[in-house]
Amino acid sequence: MLQSVTLQGFKSFADRTRLDFGPGVSAVIGPNGSGKSNVVEAIRWATHQARARELRAARAQELIFHGSGGKAPLGLAEVRLELRTPEGERVNLARRIYRDGTAEQDLNGRPARVRDVHGALRGTGLGPGGLAVIGQGEVSGVVQAEGKTLLGYVQEAAGLSRAVTARQDTEARLREADTHLDALRLVLQERAVTLARLERAAQDARRWHDLTLRTLTLQ
Ligand code: ATP
Ligand code: MG
């Protein structure tokens, strides 16, 4: 569940703006051009669901407030999201872009990689392929999805994608363990050969010992 969105310097949001979403349905209303779509785009951007070009910006820097209504352009755009996963975990995300093109993202207050962000969002609908945000013009694509794409949507909606990933991880570990097992079997085979040789040597030694004793007794 998305709990809050905080925008600062993102598109039309020059001043720090925080939107808190309570339980239930929230609607964002406002006149044309007041920034409703920008809020949705901020969510898609902060969750790495969309690149700048899919957010009506030719370059990532165009996501930064470029000045309007007597307000000067800013040097930085930041979007912060507070989320709660289906398991009740709190997830805090922040994504920033500077005018020089430098980008940063934090996951729970620490710098993170994109894949960490995607991992944290799995099962929330806001990860890759998630359906929590459906843009205008994407509805027919979702409705007409088939095969693997459709399966992906259903798994994500049913909260299965975490389990699917866990299963893939486990399968990979199993394959690794199998490889180790094969290597160990080889070692075991080699040891068995050595053991057989040592057993023969021990037998010979025992015989030699017996024969020497017998020879001594005979004398
Ligand atoms: P509609 O009801 O028409 O869909 P909306 O509420 O969705 O409108 P948005 O499309 O979110 O409005 O906002 C558009 C506004 O954001 C425009 O006025 C545009 O100039 C402004 N805008 C977009 N990028 C920037 C930017 N980098 N800096 C400043 N303003 C920007
Ligand atoms: Mg709009």
Coordinates of N, CA, C and O in Angstrom, one line a residue, residues 70-133:
G70 N 7.2 32.9 -12.0 CA 8.1 33.7 -11.2 C 9.1 32.9 -10.3 O 9.9 33.5 -9.6
K71 N 8.9 31.6 -10.3 CA 9.8 30.8 -9.5 C 11.0 30.3 -10.4 O 10.8 29.9 -11.5
A72 N 12.2 30.4 -9.8 CA 13.4 30.1 -10.6 C 13.5 28.5 -10.8 O 13.0 27.8 -10.0
P73 N 14.2 28.1 -11.8 CA 14.4 26.7 -12.0 C 15.2 26.1 -10.8 O 16.0 26.8 -10.2
L74 N 15.0 24.8 -10.6 CA 15.7 24.1 -9.5 C 16.8 23.2 -10.0 O 16.8 22.9 -11.2
G75 N 17.7 22.8 -9.2 CA 18.8 22.0 -9.6 C 18.6 20.5 -9.3 O 19.5 19.7 -9.6
L76 N 17.5 20.2 -8.7 CA 17.3 18.8 -8.2 C 15.8 18.5 -8.2 O 15.0 19.3 -7.7
A77 N 15.5 17.3 -8.6 CA 14.2 16.7 -8.4 C 14.2 15.5 -7.5 O 15.1 14.7 -7.7
E78 N 13.3 15.5 -6.5 CA 13.3 14.3 -5.6 C 11.9 13.8 -5.4 O 11.0 14.6 -5.3
V79 N 11.8 12.5 -5.4 CA 10.5 11.9 -5.1 C 10.7 10.9 -4.0 O 11.6 10.1 -4.1
R80 N 9.9 11.0 -3.0 CA 10.0 10.0 -1.9 C 8.7 9.3 -1.8 O 7.6 9.9 -1.8
L81 N 8.8 7.9 -1.6 CA 7.5 7.1 -1.4 C 7.6 6.4 -0.1 O 8.7 5.9 0.3
E82 N 6.5 6.3 0.6 CA 6.4 5.4 1.8 C 5.4 4.3 1.4 O 4.3 4.6 1.0
L83 N 5.9 3.1 1.5 CA 5.0 2.0 1.2 C 4.9 0.9 2.3 O 5.8 0.9 3.1
R84 N 3.9 0.1 2.2 CA 3.9 -1.0 3.1 C 3.6 -2.3 2.2 O 2.6 -2.2 1.4
T85 N 4.4 -3.3 2.4 CA 4.2 -4.5 1.5 C 3.1 -5.3 2.1 O 2.6 -5.1 3.2
P86 N 2.7 -6.3 1.3 CA 1.6 -7.2 1.7 C 2.0 -7.9 3.1 O 1.1 -8.3 3.9
E87 N 3.3 -8.0 3.4 CA 3.7 -8.7 4.6 C 3.8 -7.6 5.7 O 4.2 -8.0 6.8
G88 N 3.4 -6.4 5.5 CA 3.5 -5.4 6.5 C 4.8 -4.7 6.7 O 5.0 -3.9 7.6
E89 N 5.8 -5.0 5.8 CA 7.1 -4.4 5.9 C 7.0 -2.9 5.4 O 6.3 -2.7 4.4
R90 N 7.7 -2.0 6.1 CA 7.7 -0.6 5.6 C 8.8 -0.5 4.6 O 9.9 -1.0 4.8
V91 N 8.5 0.1 3.4 CA 9.6 0.4 2.4 C 9.6 1.9 2.1 O 8.6 2.5 1.9
N92 N 10.8 2.5 2.3 CA 10.9 3.9 2.0 C 11.8 4.0 0.7 O 12.9 3.5 0.8
L93 N 11.3 4.7 -0.3 CA 12.1 4.8 -1.5 C 12.3 6.3 -1.8 O 11.4 7.1 -1.5
A94 N 13.5 6.6 -2.3 CA 13.7 8.0 -2.7 C 14.5 7.9 -4.0 O 15.4 7.1 -4.1
R95 N 14.2 8.8 -4.9 CA 14.9 8.9 -6.2 C 15.2 10.3 -6.5 O 14.3 11.2 -6.3
R96 N 16.4 10.6 -6.8 CA 16.8 12.0 -7.1 C 17.5 12.1 -8.4 O 18.2 11.2 -8.8
I97 N 17.3 13.3 -9.1 CA 18.1 13.6 -10.3 C 18.6 15.0 -10.2 O 17.8 15.9 -9.8
Y98 N 19.9 15.2 -10.5 CA 20.4 16.6 -10.5 C 20.5 17.1 -12.0 O 20.5 16.3 -12.9
R99 N 20.7 18.4 -12.1 CA 20.8 19.0 -13.4 C 21.9 18.5 -14.2 O 21.9 18.4 -15.5
D100 N 23.0 18.1 -13.6 CA 24.2 17.6 -14.3 C 23.9 16.1 -14.7 O 24.8 15.5 -15.3
G101 N 22.8 15.6 -14.4 CA 22.4 14.2 -14.9 C 22.7 13.2 -13.8 O 22.4 12.0 -14.0
T102 N 23.4 13.5 -12.7 CA 23.7 12.6 -11.7 C 22.3 12.1 -11.1 O 21.4 12.9 -10.9
A103 N 22.3 10.8 -10.8 CA 21.0 10.2 -10.2 C 21.4 9.4 -9.0 O 22.5 8.9 -8.8
E104 N 20.4 9.4 -8.1 CA 20.6 8.6 -6.8 C 19.3 8.0 -6.5 O 18.3 8.5 -6.7
Q105 N 19.4 6.8 -5.8 CA 18.2 6.2 -5.2 C 18.5 5.6 -3.9 O 19.6 5.1 -3.7
D106 N 17.6 5.8 -3.0 CA 17.8 5.2 -1.6 C 16.7 4.2 -1.4 O 15.5 4.4 -1.9
L107 N 17.0 3.2 -0.7 CA 16.0 2.2 -0.2 C 16.2 2.2 1.3 O 17.3 1.9 1.8
N108 N 15.1 2.5 2.0 CA 15.1 2.6 3.4 C 16.3 3.4 4.0 O 17.0 3.0 4.9
G109 N 16.6 4.6 3.3 CA 17.6 5.5 3.8 C 19.0 5.2 3.4 O 19.9 5.9 3.7
R110 N 19.2 4.1 2.6 CA 20.5 3.8 2.2 C 20.6 3.8 0.7 O 19.6 3.4 0.0
P111 N 21.7 4.2 0.1 CA 21.9 4.1 -1.4 C 21.6 2.7 -1.9 O 22.1 1.8 -1.2
A112 N 20.9 2.6 -2.9 CA 20.5 1.3 -3.4 C 20.7 1.2 -4.9 O 20.7 2.2 -5.6
R113 N 20.8 -0.1 -5.4 CA 20.8 -0.3 -6.8 C 19.4 -0.5 -7.3 O 18.5 -0.8 -6.5
V114 N 19.2 -0.3 -8.7 CA 17.8 -0.5 -9.2 C 17.3 -1.9 -8.9 O 16.1 -2.0 -8.5
R115 N 18.1 -2.9 -9.0 CA 17.6 -4.2 -8.7 C 17.1 -4.4 -7.3 O 16.2 -5.2 -7.0
D116 N 17.8 -3.7 -6.3 CA 17.3 -3.7 -4.9 C 16.0 -3.1 -4.8 O 15.1 -3.6 -4.1
V117 N 15.8 -2.0 -5.5 CA 14.5 -1.3 -5.5 C 13.4 -2.3 -6.1 O 12.3 -2.5 -5.5
H118 N 13.7 -2.9 -7.2 CA 12.8 -3.8 -7.8 C 12.5 -5.0 -6.9 O 11.3 -5.4 -6.8
G119 N 13.5 -5.5 -6.2 CA 13.3 -6.6 -5.3 C 12.4 -6.2 -4.1 O 11.5 -7.0 -3.8
A120 N 12.6 -5.0 -3.6 CA 11.8 -4.5 -2.5 C 10.3 -4.3 -2.9 O 9.4 -4.4 -2.1
L121 N 10.1 -4.1 -4.2 CA 8.8 -3.8 -4.7 C 8.0 -5.0 -5.2 O 6.8 -4.9 -5.5
R122 N 8.7 -6.2 -5.2 CA 8.1 -7.4 -5.8 C 6.8 -7.7 -4.9 O 6.8 -7.7 -3.7
G123 N 5.8 -7.9 -5.6 CA 4.5 -8.3 -5.0 C 3.7 -7.1 -4.6 O 2.6 -7.3 -4.1
T124 N 4.2 -5.9 -4.7 CA 3.4 -4.7 -4.4 C 2.6 -4.2 -5.5 O 1.8 -3.3 -5.4
G125 N 2.9 -4.7 -6.7 CA 2.2 -4.2 -7.9 C 3.0 -3.0 -8.5 O 2.7 -2.5 -9.6
L126 N 3.9 -2.5 -7.8 CA 4.7 -1.3 -8.2 C 6.1 -1.7 -8.8 O 6.8 -0.9 -9.3
G127 N 6.3 -3.0 -8.8 CA 7.6 -3.5 -9.4 C 7.5 -3.6 -10.9 O 6.5 -3.2 -11.5
P128 N 8.5 -4.1 -11.6 CA 8.5 -4.3 -13.0 C 7.3 -5.2 -13.4 O 7.1 -6.2 -12.8
G129 N 6.5 -4.7 -14.4 CA 5.4 -5.5 -14.8 C 4.2 -5.4 -13.9 O 3.2 -6.1 -14.1
G130 N 4.3 -4.6 -12.8 CA 3.2 -4.5 -11.9 C 2.0 -3.7 -12.5 O 2.2 -3.0 -13.5
L131 N 0.9 -4.0 -12.0 CA -0.3 -3.3 -12.5 C -0.9 -2.2 -11.6 O -2.0 -1.8 -11.8
A132 N -0.1 -1.8 -10.6 CA -0.7 -0.8 -9.7 C -0.9 0.5 -10.4 O -1.8 1.3 -10.1
V133 N -0.1 0.8 -11.4 CA -0.2 2.0 -12.2 C -0.5 1.6 -13.7 O 0.3 0.9 -14.3

